[in-house]
PDB file of C-alpha atoms in Angstrom:
ATOM      1  CA  MET A   2      -7.495  30.784  19.260  1.00 55.00           C
ATOM      2  CA  GLU A   3      -4.340  31.342  21.287  1.00 63.00           C
ATOM      3  CA  ILE A   4      -1.724  28.581  21.019  1.00 70.00           C
ATOM      4  CA  PHE A   5       0.651  27.820  23.860  1.00 85.00           C
ATOM      5  CA  PRO A   6       3.749  26.272  22.209  1.00 86.00           C
ATOM      6  CA  GLU A   7       4.990  24.351  25.268  1.00 87.00           C
ATOM      7  CA  LYS A   8       1.538  22.901  25.883  1.00 88.00           C
ATOM      8  CA  PHE A   9       1.243  21.923  22.222  1.00 90.00           C
ATOM      9  CA  VAL A  10       4.573  20.075  22.340  1.00 90.00           C
ATOM     10  CA  GLU A  11       3.565  18.252  25.526  1.00 90.00           C
ATOM     11  CA  ASP A  12       0.231  17.207  23.978  1.00 90.00           C
ATOM     12  CA  TYR A  13       1.988  16.068  20.802  1.00 91.00           C
ATOM     13  CA  ILE A  14       4.378  13.825  22.726  1.00 90.00           C
ATOM     14  CA  TYR A  15       1.483  12.559  24.841  1.00 90.00           C
ATOM     15  CA  ASN A  16      -0.347  11.476  21.686  1.00 90.00           C
ATOM     16  CA  LEU A  17       2.800   9.743  20.420  1.00 89.00           C
ATOM     17  CA  THR A  18       2.816   7.522  23.512  1.00 87.00           C
ATOM     18  CA  LYS A  19      -0.599   6.187  22.494  1.00 87.00           C
ATOM     19  CA  THR A  20       0.882   4.513  19.411  1.00 86.00           C
ATOM     20  CA  SER A  21       3.761   2.147  18.754  1.00 86.00           C
ATOM     21  CA  LEU A  22       6.336   1.924  15.981  1.00 87.00           C
ATOM     22  CA  GLU A  23       5.286  -0.095  12.963  1.00 85.00           C
ATOM     23  CA  LYS A  24       7.553  -3.105  12.498  1.00 84.00           C
ATOM     24  CA  SER A  25       7.134  -2.941   8.716  1.00 87.00           C
ATOM     25  CA  LYS A  26       9.016   0.391   8.715  1.00 86.00           C
ATOM     26  CA  PRO A  27      12.388   1.493  10.094  1.00 88.00           C
ATOM     27  CA  LEU A  28      12.235   1.393  13.877  1.00 88.00           C
ATOM     28  CA  TRP A  29      12.936   5.061  14.341  1.00 89.00           C
ATOM     29  CA  GLU A  30      11.060   8.292  13.754  1.00 90.00           C
ATOM     30  CA  VAL A  31      11.937  11.970  13.700  1.00 91.00           C
ATOM     31  CA  HIS A  32       9.097  14.417  14.288  1.00 93.00           C
ATOM     32  CA  ILE A  33       9.858  18.029  13.353  1.00 93.00           C
ATOM     33  CA  ILE A  34       7.539  20.526  15.036  1.00 91.00           C
ATOM     34  CA  ASN A  35       7.897  23.855  13.243  1.00 91.00           C
ATOM     35  CA  LEU A  36       6.675  25.892  16.171  1.00 88.00           C
ATOM     36  CA  LYS A  37       8.611  28.571  18.002  1.00 89.00           C
ATOM     37  CA  THR A  38       8.748  28.124  21.765  1.00 86.00           C
ATOM     38  CA  SER A  39      10.172  30.313  24.484  1.00 84.00           C
ATOM     39  CA  GLU A  40      13.430  28.334  24.326  1.00 83.00           C
ATOM     40  CA  ALA A  41      13.880  27.387  20.653  1.00 84.00           C
ATOM     41  CA  GLU A  42      12.876  28.167  17.080  1.00 88.00           C
ATOM     42  CA  GLY A  43      11.596  24.618  16.625  1.00 89.00           C
ATOM     43  CA  VAL A  44      11.432  21.193  18.239  1.00 90.00           C
ATOM     44  CA  TRP A  45      12.630  17.781  17.086  1.00 89.00           C
ATOM     45  CA  VAL A  46      11.243  14.656  18.718  1.00 90.00           C
ATOM     46  CA  PHE A  47      13.185  11.403  18.262  1.00 88.00           C
ATOM     47  CA  ARG A  48      11.410   8.097  18.808  1.00 89.00           C
ATOM     48  CA  ILE A  49      13.816   5.165  18.566  1.00 87.00           C
ATOM     49  CA  HIS A  50      13.197   1.490  19.249  1.00 86.00           C
ATOM     50  CA  HIS A  51      15.377  -0.037  21.930  1.00 80.00           C
ATOM     51  CA  SER A  52      16.508  -2.790  19.558  1.00 80.00           C
ATOM     52  CA  LEU A  53      18.573  -0.214  17.625  1.00 81.00           C
ATOM     53  CA  GLY A  54      20.756   0.478  20.640  1.00 76.00           C
ATOM     54  CA  ASP A  55      20.832   0.679  24.388  1.00 70.00           C
ATOM     55  CA  GLY A  56      20.511   3.973  26.203  1.00 70.00           C
ATOM     56  CA  MET A  57      24.279   4.411  26.539  1.00 68.00           C
ATOM     57  CA  SER A  58      24.864   4.014  22.801  1.00 73.00           C
ATOM     58  CA  LEU A  59      22.018   6.374  21.879  1.00 78.00           C
ATOM     59  CA  MET A  60      23.273   9.040  24.273  1.00 75.00           C
ATOM     60  CA  SER A  61      26.759   8.669  22.802  1.00 74.00           C
ATOM     61  CA  LEU A  62      25.342   9.085  19.296  1.00 77.00           C
ATOM     62  CA  LEU A  63      23.518  12.219  20.378  1.00 78.00           C
ATOM     63  CA  LEU A  64      26.696  13.676  21.876  1.00 78.00           C
ATOM     64  CA  ALA A  65      28.650  12.787  18.726  1.00 79.00           C
ATOM     65  CA  CYS A  66      26.162  14.808  16.661  1.00 80.00           C
ATOM     66  CA  THR A  67      26.702  17.956  18.730  1.00 82.00           C
ATOM     67  CA  ARG A  68      29.566  20.379  19.144  1.00 82.00           C
ATOM     68  CA  GLN A  69      30.861  22.685  21.845  1.00 79.00           C
ATOM     69  CA  THR A  70      29.605  26.256  21.898  1.00 78.00           C
ATOM     70  CA  ALA A  71      33.077  27.647  22.593  1.00 80.00           C
ATOM     71  CA  ASN A  72      34.685  25.514  19.879  1.00 81.00           C
ATOM     72  CA  PRO A  73      32.260  24.491  17.080  1.00 80.00           C
ATOM     73  CA  GLU A  74      34.739  21.916  15.741  1.00 80.00           C
ATOM     74  CA  ALA A  75      35.208  20.084  19.058  1.00 79.00           C
ATOM     75  CA  LEU A  76      33.037  17.281  20.394  1.00 77.00           C
ATOM     76  CA  PRO A  77      31.424  17.806  23.794  1.00 76.00           C
ATOM     77  CA  THR A  78      33.263  16.382  26.755  1.00 69.00           C
ATOM     78  CA  LEU A  79      31.857  14.901  29.924  1.00 60.00           C
ATOM     79  CA  PRO A  80      33.177  15.985  33.315  1.00 56.00           C
ATOM     80  CA  THR A  81      35.463  13.546  35.054  1.00 55.00           C
ATOM     81  CA  ALA A  82      36.687  13.379  38.599  1.00 53.00           C
ATOM     82  CA  LYS A  83      39.563  15.740  39.223  1.00 56.00           C
ATOM     83  CA  LYS A  84      42.735  14.001  40.231  1.00 53.00           C
ATOM     84  CA  LYS A  85      44.274  15.280  43.401  1.00 50.00           C
ATOM     85  CA  LYS A  86      47.690  16.782  42.974  1.00 49.00           C
ATOM     86  CA  LYS A  87      50.460  14.687  44.393  1.00 48.00           C
ATOM     87  CA  LYS A  88      52.256  16.226  47.270  1.00 47.00           C
ATOM     88  CA  ASN A  89      55.828  17.231  46.838  1.00 48.00           C
ATOM     89  CA  ASN A  90      58.231  14.484  47.819  1.00 48.00           C
ATOM     90  CA  GLN A  91      60.036  16.934  50.043  1.00 48.00           C
ATOM     91  CA  GLU A  92      56.977  17.202  52.258  1.00 49.00           C
ATOM     92  CA  HIS A  93      57.063  13.445  52.838  1.00 47.00           C
ATOM     93  CA  GLU A  94      60.728  13.541  53.644  1.00 49.00           C
ATOM     94  CA  LYS A  95      60.335  16.151  56.340  1.00 48.00           C
ATOM     95  CA  GLY A  96      61.277  14.826  59.720  1.00 49.00           C
ATOM     96  CA  ARG A  97      63.568  11.894  60.306  1.00 51.00           C
ATOM     97  CA  GLY A  98      63.849   9.081  62.798  1.00 51.00           C
ATOM     98  CA  GLY A  99      60.794   9.049  65.041  1.00 53.00           C
ATOM     99  CA  GLY A 100      58.952  11.479  62.763  1.00 59.00           C
ATOM    100  CA  HIS A 101      59.318   9.123  59.811  1.00 62.00           C
ATOM    101  CA  PHE A 102      58.019   6.208  61.892  1.00 61.00           C
ATOM    102  CA  ILE A 103      54.982   8.208  63.026  1.00 69.00           C
ATOM    103  CA  THR A 104      54.231   9.211  59.430  1.00 75.00           C
ATOM    104  CA  SER A 105      54.399   5.595  58.222  1.00 80.00           C
ATOM    105  CA  PHE A 106      52.193   4.417  61.084  1.00 72.00           C
ATOM    106  CA  SER A 107      49.680   7.182  60.356  1.00 80.00           C
ATOM    107  CA  GLN A 108      49.543   6.253  56.667  1.00 82.00           C
ATOM    108  CA  CYS A 109      49.107   2.574  57.519  1.00 86.00           C
ATOM    109  CA  PHE A 110      46.289   3.347  59.959  1.00 80.00           C
ATOM    110  CA  THR A 111      44.613   5.618  57.409  1.00 85.00           C
ATOM    111  CA  GLY A 112      44.787   2.881  54.767  1.00 86.00           C
ATOM    112  CA  VAL A 113      43.289   0.271  57.097  1.00 87.00           C
ATOM    113  CA  TRP A 114      40.522   2.653  58.141  1.00 88.00           C
ATOM    114  CA  TRP A 115      39.799   3.506  54.465  1.00 89.00           C
ATOM    115  CA  LEU A 116      39.498  -0.206  53.635  1.00 91.00           C
ATOM    116  CA  PHE A 117      37.247  -0.848  56.644  1.00 91.00           C
ATOM    117  CA  GLN A 118      34.927   1.997  55.611  1.00 90.00           C
ATOM    118  CA  LEU A 119      34.819   0.667  52.050  1.00 91.00           C
ATOM    119  CA  LEU A 120      33.835  -2.837  53.173  1.00 92.00           C
ATOM    120  CA  TRP A 121      31.314  -1.566  55.722  1.00 93.00           C
ATOM    121  CA  ASN A 122      29.644   0.841  53.268  1.00 90.00           C
ATOM    122  CA  THR A 123      29.469  -1.927  50.663  1.00 91.00           C
ATOM    123  CA  PHE A 124      27.899  -4.373  53.133  1.00 93.00           C
ATOM    124  CA  VAL A 125      25.255  -1.854  54.253  1.00 91.00           C
ATOM    125  CA  ASP A 126      24.433  -0.730  50.697  1.00 89.00           C
ATOM    126  CA  VAL A 127      24.103  -4.262  49.316  1.00 89.00           C
ATOM    127  CA  PHE A 128      21.961  -5.299  52.280  1.00 91.00           C
ATOM    128  CA  LEU A 129      19.623  -2.340  51.738  1.00 88.00           C
ATOM    129  CA  PHE A 130      19.508  -3.082  48.010  1.00 85.00           C
ATOM    130  CA  LEU A 131      18.436  -6.676  48.622  1.00 86.00           C
ATOM    131  CA  ALA A 132      15.982  -5.576  51.307  1.00 87.00           C
ATOM    132  CA  THR A 133      14.476  -3.069  48.875  1.00 84.00           C
ATOM    133  CA  ALA A 134      14.136  -5.726  46.177  1.00 79.00           C
ATOM    134  CA  PHE A 135      12.413  -8.261  48.419  1.00 81.00           C
ATOM    135  CA  PHE A 136      10.415  -6.563  51.169  1.00 82.00           C
ATOM    136  CA  LEU A 137      11.387  -2.947  51.930  1.00 80.00           C
ATOM    137  CA  ARG A 138       8.761  -1.287  49.795  1.00 81.00           C
ATOM    138  CA  GLY A 139       8.467   2.388  49.016  1.00 81.00           C
ATOM    139  CA  THR A 140       5.867   4.569  50.698  1.00 83.00           C
ATOM    140  CA  GLN A 141       2.475   4.854  49.014  1.00 84.00           C
ATOM    141  CA  THR A 142       2.519   8.436  47.743  1.00 85.00           C
ATOM    142  CA  PRO A 143       0.625  10.347  45.020  1.00 84.00           C
ATOM    143  CA  ILE A 144       3.558   9.803  42.638  1.00 82.00           C
ATOM    144  CA  ARG A 145       3.685   6.022  43.050  1.00 80.00           C
ATOM    145  CA  ALA A 146       2.362   4.258  39.969  1.00 76.00           C
ATOM    146  CA  PRO A 147      -0.142   1.428  40.498  1.00 76.00           C
ATOM    147  CA  PRO A 148       0.142  -1.897  38.592  1.00 76.00           C
ATOM    148  CA  GLY A 149      -0.890  -1.613  34.951  1.00 75.00           C
ATOM    149  CA  THR A 150       0.413   1.931  34.532  1.00 77.00           C
ATOM    150  CA  GLU A 151       2.810   0.746  31.837  1.00 71.00           C
ATOM    151  CA  ASN A 152      -0.171   0.394  29.472  1.00 75.00           C
ATOM    152  CA  ASN A 153      -1.290   4.003  29.923  1.00 80.00           C
ATOM    153  CA  PRO A 154      -0.185   6.948  27.761  1.00 81.00           C
ATOM    154  CA  ARG A 155       2.677   9.006  29.222  1.00 80.00           C
ATOM    155  CA  ARG A 156       2.641  12.747  29.548  1.00 82.00           C
ATOM    156  CA  ILE A 157       6.109  14.283  29.604  1.00 82.00           C
ATOM    157  CA  ILE A 158       6.430  17.721  31.171  1.00 81.00           C
ATOM    158  CA  PHE A 159       9.724  19.462  30.408  1.00 78.00           C
ATOM    159  CA  ARG A 160      11.359  22.532  31.863  1.00 79.00           C
ATOM    160  CA  THR A 161      14.623  24.198  30.850  1.00 80.00           C
ATOM    161  CA  LEU A 162      16.985  25.145  33.663  1.00 82.00           C
ATOM    162  CA  SER A 163      20.028  27.359  33.366  1.00 84.00           C
ATOM    163  CA  LEU A 164      23.295  25.433  33.460  1.00 84.00           C
ATOM    164  CA  GLY A 165      24.972  28.647  34.541  1.00 88.00           C
ATOM    165  CA  ASP A 166      22.784  28.774  37.641  1.00 90.00           C
ATOM    166  CA  PHE A 167      23.673  25.150  38.397  1.00 90.00           C
ATOM    167  CA  LYS A 168      27.388  25.936  38.070  1.00 91.00           C
ATOM    168  CA  LEU A 169      27.010  28.980  40.308  1.00 92.00           C
ATOM    169  CA  VAL A 170      25.464  26.885  43.078  1.00 92.00           C
ATOM    170  CA  LYS A 171      27.989  24.082  42.455  1.00 91.00           C
ATOM    171  CA  ASN A 172      30.956  26.396  42.899  1.00 92.00           C
ATOM    172  CA  ALA A 173      29.462  28.078  45.962  1.00 91.00           C
ATOM    173  CA  MET A 174      28.695  24.713  47.598  1.00 89.00           C
ATOM    174  CA  ASN A 175      31.939  23.027  46.483  1.00 89.00           C
ATOM    175  CA  SER A 176      29.919  20.140  45.061  1.00 89.00           C
ATOM    176  CA  THR A 177      29.087  18.742  41.620  1.00 89.00           C
ATOM    177  CA  ILE A 178      26.428  19.384  39.005  1.00 89.00           C
ATOM    178  CA  ASN A 179      24.845  16.021  39.830  1.00 86.00           C
ATOM    179  CA  ASP A 180      24.656  16.965  43.515  1.00 89.00           C
ATOM    180  CA  VAL A 181      22.864  20.199  42.656  1.00 92.00           C
ATOM    181  CA  ALA A 182      20.471  18.462  40.232  1.00 90.00           C
ATOM    182  CA  LEU A 183      19.644  15.766  42.777  1.00 90.00           C
ATOM    183  CA  GLY A 184      19.183  18.350  45.537  1.00 91.00           C
ATOM    184  CA  VAL A 185      16.858  20.437  43.339  1.00 91.00           C
ATOM    185  CA  THR A 186      14.840  17.325  42.505  1.00 90.00           C
ATOM    186  CA  GLN A 187      14.619  16.384  46.163  1.00 91.00           C
ATOM    187  CA  GLY A 188      13.442  19.855  47.140  1.00 91.00           C
ATOM    188  CA  ALA A 189      10.917  20.006  44.275  1.00 90.00           C
ATOM    189  CA  LEU A 190       9.461  16.599  45.178  1.00 90.00           C
ATOM    190  CA  SER A 191       9.194  17.638  48.814  1.00 91.00           C
ATOM    191  CA  ARG A 192       7.195  20.749  47.954  1.00 91.00           C
ATOM    192  CA  TYR A 193       5.044  18.927  45.418  1.00 89.00           C
ATOM    193  CA  LEU A 194       4.143  16.110  47.816  1.00 90.00           C
ATOM    194  CA  ASN A 195       3.508  18.626  50.585  1.00 90.00           C
ATOM    195  CA  ARG A 196       1.014  20.406  48.355  1.00 89.00           C
ATOM    196  CA  ARG A 197      -0.676  17.152  47.311  1.00 87.00           C
ATOM    197  CA  TYR A 198      -1.049  15.983  50.900  1.00 86.00           C
ATOM    198  CA  GLY A 199      -2.405  19.427  51.825  1.00 85.00           C
ATOM    199  CA  GLU A 200      -5.209  19.095  49.276  1.00 81.00           C
ATOM    200  CA  ASN A 201      -6.779  16.284  51.309  1.00 65.00           C
ATOM    201  CA  LYS A 202      -6.994  18.368  54.470  1.00 68.00           C
ATOM    202  CA  LYS A 203      -9.686  20.810  55.487  1.00 56.00           C
ATOM    203  CA  ASP A 204      -7.125  23.563  55.893  1.00 51.00           C
ATOM    204  CA  LYS A 205      -6.519  24.540  52.291  1.00 50.00           C
ATOM    205  CA  GLY A 206      -3.743  26.858  53.387  1.00 47.00           C
ATOM    206  CA  GLY A 207      -1.482  23.842  53.521  1.00 44.00           C
ATOM    207  CA  SER A 208      -1.637  23.414  49.747  1.00 46.00           C
ATOM    208  CA  THR A 209       0.472  26.527  49.246  1.00 48.00           C
ATOM    209  CA  GLY A 210       3.586  24.700  50.401  1.00 46.00           C
ATOM    210  CA  TYR A 211       4.262  26.776  53.537  1.00 62.00           C
ATOM    211  CA  LYS A 212       2.584  24.454  56.026  1.00 81.00           C
ATOM    212  CA  ASN A 213       4.102  21.045  56.614  1.00 84.00           C
ATOM    213  CA  ASN A 214       1.588  18.383  55.573  1.00 85.00           C
ATOM    214  CA  LEU A 215       4.094  15.615  54.894  1.00 85.00           C
ATOM    215  CA  PRO A 216       3.769  12.305  56.745  1.00 84.00           C
ATOM    216  CA  SER A 217       6.832  11.164  58.629  1.00 82.00           C
ATOM    217  CA  LYS A 218       9.405   8.771  57.192  1.00 82.00           C
ATOM    218  CA  ILE A 219       8.476   8.798  53.495  1.00 86.00           C
ATOM    219  CA  ARG A 220      10.625   6.197  51.711  1.00 86.00           C
ATOM    220  CA  LEU A 221      11.611   7.223  48.186  1.00 85.00           C
ATOM    221  CA  ARG A 222      14.754   6.372  46.234  1.00 82.00           C
ATOM    222  CA  SER A 223      16.633   7.572  43.201  1.00 79.00           C
ATOM    223  CA  ASN A 224      18.636   5.280  40.928  1.00 74.00           C
ATOM    224  CA  LEU A 225      21.943   6.712  39.694  1.00 70.00           C
ATOM    225  CA  LEU A 226      24.152   5.475  36.858  1.00 63.00           C
ATOM    226  CA  ASP A 227      27.628   6.720  35.945  1.00 56.00           C
ATOM    227  CA  LEU A 228      28.075   7.837  32.332  1.00 50.00           C
ATOM    228  CA  ALA A 229      31.467   9.540  32.619  1.00 44.00           C
ATOM    229  CA  ASP A 230      33.451   6.312  33.030  1.00 48.00           C
ATOM    230  CA  MET A 231      31.657   4.750  30.070  1.00 47.00           C
ATOM    231  CA  MET A 232      32.359   7.701  27.764  1.00 46.00           C
ATOM    232  CA  GLU A 233      35.934   8.389  28.838  1.00 48.00           C
ATOM    233  CA  LYS A 234      38.573   7.842  26.168  1.00 51.00           C
ATOM    234  CA  ASN A 235      40.432   4.532  26.406  1.00 55.00           C
ATOM    235  CA  SER A 236      38.036   3.457  29.145  1.00 53.00           C
ATOM    236  CA  GLU A 237      37.837  -0.249  29.957  1.00 51.00           C
ATOM    237  CA  ALA A 238      34.099   0.070  30.668  1.00 49.00           C
ATOM    238  CA  LYS A 239      31.965  -2.191  28.487  1.00 53.00           C
ATOM    239  CA  TRP A 240      29.235  -0.911  26.183  1.00 55.00           C
ATOM    240  CA  GLY A 241      25.697  -2.198  26.370  1.00 54.00           C
ATOM    241  CA  ASN A 242      23.410  -3.021  29.272  1.00 57.00           C
ATOM    242  CA  TRP A 243      26.237  -3.523  31.760  1.00 63.00           C
ATOM    243  CA  LEU A 244      24.581  -1.686  34.593  1.00 68.00           C
ATOM    244  CA  GLY A 245      25.248  -1.369  38.266  1.00 73.00           C
ATOM    245  CA  TYR A 246      22.614   0.275  40.419  1.00 78.00           C
ATOM    246  CA  VAL A 247      23.229   2.822  43.155  1.00 84.00           C
ATOM    247  CA  LEU A 248      20.181   3.611  45.282  1.00 85.00           C
ATOM    248  CA  ILE A 249      20.136   7.139  46.701  1.00 86.00           C
ATOM    249  CA  PRO A 250      17.494   7.736  49.412  1.00 86.00           C
ATOM    250  CA  PHE A 251      15.364  10.849  48.988  1.00 85.00           C
ATOM    251  CA  ASN A 252      14.871  12.802  52.201  1.00 86.00           C
ATOM    252  CA  ILE A 253      11.355  14.189  51.696  1.00 88.00           C
ATOM    253  CA  ALA A 254      11.012  17.114  54.095  1.00 89.00           C
ATOM    254  CA  LEU A 255      10.505  20.872  54.094  1.00 90.00           C
ATOM    255  CA  LYS A 256      13.587  22.928  54.942  1.00 89.00           C
ATOM    256  CA  ASP A 257      13.990  26.601  55.721  1.00 88.00           C
ATOM    257  CA  ASP A 258      17.277  26.751  53.800  1.00 89.00           C
ATOM    258  CA  PRO A 259      16.967  25.242  50.274  1.00 89.00           C
ATOM    259  CA  LEU A 260      20.734  24.644  50.212  1.00 91.00           C
ATOM    260  CA  ASP A 261      20.277  22.022  52.934  1.00 92.00           C
ATOM    261  CA  TYR A 262      18.946  19.658  50.249  1.00 92.00           C
ATOM    262  CA  ILE A 263      22.233  19.920  48.366  1.00 91.00           C
ATOM    263  CA  ARG A 264      24.293  19.552  51.535  1.00 92.00           C
ATOM    264  CA  GLU A 265      22.513  16.305  52.439  1.00 91.00           C
ATOM    265  CA  VAL A 266      22.831  14.959  48.906  1.00 89.00           C
ATOM    266  CA  ARG A 267      26.536  15.760  48.805  1.00 91.00           C
ATOM    267  CA  VAL A 268      27.181  13.832  52.031  1.00 90.00           C
ATOM    268  CA  THR A 269      25.151  10.852  50.795  1.00 89.00           C
ATOM    269  CA  VAL A 270      26.777  10.742  47.358  1.00 88.00           C
ATOM    270  CA  GLU A 271      30.290  11.036  48.798  1.00 89.00           C
ATOM    271  CA  ARG A 272      29.560   8.040  50.995  1.00 90.00           C
ATOM    272  CA  LYS A 273      28.157   6.109  48.018  1.00 89.00           C
ATOM    273  CA  LYS A 274      31.345   6.798  46.085  1.00 87.00           C
ATOM    274  CA  HIS A 275      33.256   5.020  48.833  1.00 89.00           C
ATOM    275  CA  SER A 276      31.341   1.793  48.255  1.00 89.00           C
ATOM    276  CA  LEU A 277      31.298  -1.136  45.826  1.00 88.00           C
ATOM    277  CA  GLU A 278      27.502  -1.137  45.607  1.00 86.00           C
ATOM    278  CA  ALA A 279      27.418  -0.635  41.824  1.00 83.00           C
ATOM    279  CA  LEU A 280      29.816  -3.534  41.218  1.00 84.00           C
ATOM    280  CA  CYS A 281      27.938  -5.861  43.567  1.00 86.00           C
ATOM    281  CA  THR A 282      24.502  -5.009  42.159  1.00 83.00           C
ATOM    282  CA  PHE A 283      25.854  -5.610  38.668  1.00 80.00           C
ATOM    283  CA  TYR A 284      26.778  -9.189  39.586  1.00 83.00           C
ATOM    284  CA  ILE A 285      23.491  -9.646  41.456  1.00 81.00           C
ATOM    285  CA  SER A 286      21.503  -8.619  38.374  1.00 76.00           C
ATOM    286  CA  GLY A 287      23.606 -11.031  36.288  1.00 75.00           C
ATOM    287  CA  LEU A 288      22.774 -13.805  38.738  1.00 79.00           C
ATOM    288  CA  VAL A 289      19.074 -13.004  38.419  1.00 74.00           C
ATOM    289  CA  VAL A 290      19.369 -13.282  34.633  1.00 70.00           C
ATOM    290  CA  THR A 291      21.076 -16.662  34.949  1.00 74.00           C
ATOM    291  CA  LEU A 292      18.531 -18.087  37.376  1.00 74.00           C
ATOM    292  CA  LEU A 293      15.273 -16.579  36.091  1.00 69.00           C
ATOM    293  CA  GLY A 294      15.962 -16.119  32.391  1.00 64.00           C
ATOM    294  CA  ILE A 295      16.486 -12.919  30.459  1.00 56.00           C
ATOM    295  CA  LYS A 296      13.440 -12.754  28.190  1.00 50.00           C
ATOM    296  CA  VAL A 297      10.489 -13.457  30.468  1.00 43.00           C
ATOM    297  CA  ARG A 298      11.189 -13.813  34.137  1.00 45.00           C
ATOM    298  CA  TYR A 299      13.944 -11.213  34.387  1.00 44.00           C
ATOM    299  CA  ASN A 300      12.070  -8.418  32.591  1.00 48.00           C
ATOM    300  CA  LYS A 301       8.883  -9.125  34.512  1.00 46.00           C
ATOM    301  CA  TYR A 302      10.703  -9.223  37.836  1.00 46.00           C
ATOM    302  CA  LEU A 303      12.609  -5.971  37.329  1.00 46.00           C
ATOM    303  CA  TYR A 304       9.629  -4.081  35.952  1.00 45.00           C
ATOM    304  CA  THR A 305       7.355  -5.223  38.771  1.00 48.00           C
ATOM    305  CA  TRP A 306      10.060  -4.274  41.271  1.00 46.00           C
ATOM    306  CA  ALA A 307      10.432  -0.838  39.675  1.00 47.00           C
ATOM    307  CA  LEU A 308       6.693  -0.181  39.847  1.00 44.00           C
ATOM    308  CA  ARG A 309       6.458  -1.213  43.463  1.00 46.00           C
ATOM    309  CA  HIS A 310       9.448   0.669  44.808  1.00 45.00           C
ATOM    310  CA  HIS A 311       9.796   3.728  42.595  1.00 45.00           C
TER     311      HIS A 311
END
């Protein structure tokens, strides 16, 4: 009987989701699958209870256990925003008299406009966040989970993508790795949903992904969190479940140029960076904890909200 390693690993993880960790034993497990796949000589599966650490701490532990390929003795580093080089003071001193006044006025106007954009983007983002939480529900699509799905086993399908290919696209598009990853996800979801909607039509040719079968105005969202600030050395960011949510709308549509997905994502993410949405949603979630309680009402509210809108 022929064995497909990737399929075996997926089935193994699927069976793990049918069971829970025994509380009489340590709340962590390591499953070593001695099976060669197309990507590795073997597979390790870690199953760790959330009480041992939040996601940020566990990811930090994983990074601390790895090393850089170029320098085996160095810990991996996370990319941080590049600081813009300061202009030479001589460039600011060019022009005197009226020129200096015009430069100061221009800088003042730019600062006021920057602040106005920040406040406006924050207001719009927080309003949409609250609207999403209370009444602006996501579109009913084949990937939307119905109530009670949390009790079902979970099948995890994994694919390995080349980081070099991501960097190639990133450099060509003058964007970031996250922009490329989000654009690829958006494009993949668009093609997948187009195929699923095509299966329900008489014209089976639509299921190939070349004919547009998507309904108009599909509302899907992605939730982004920032890890770089949390992991940065001497960062003032707090460890634990101190989370601010940033909702990124998914534009589900078929495009002739696949790079258009990345272009749209880049514009959206750049606008989100110029907003205080994450800070505001952090305080909103804290208010929900205070008013509804953290153990019962809060968990039930957030999980129900996640099922309905994502």
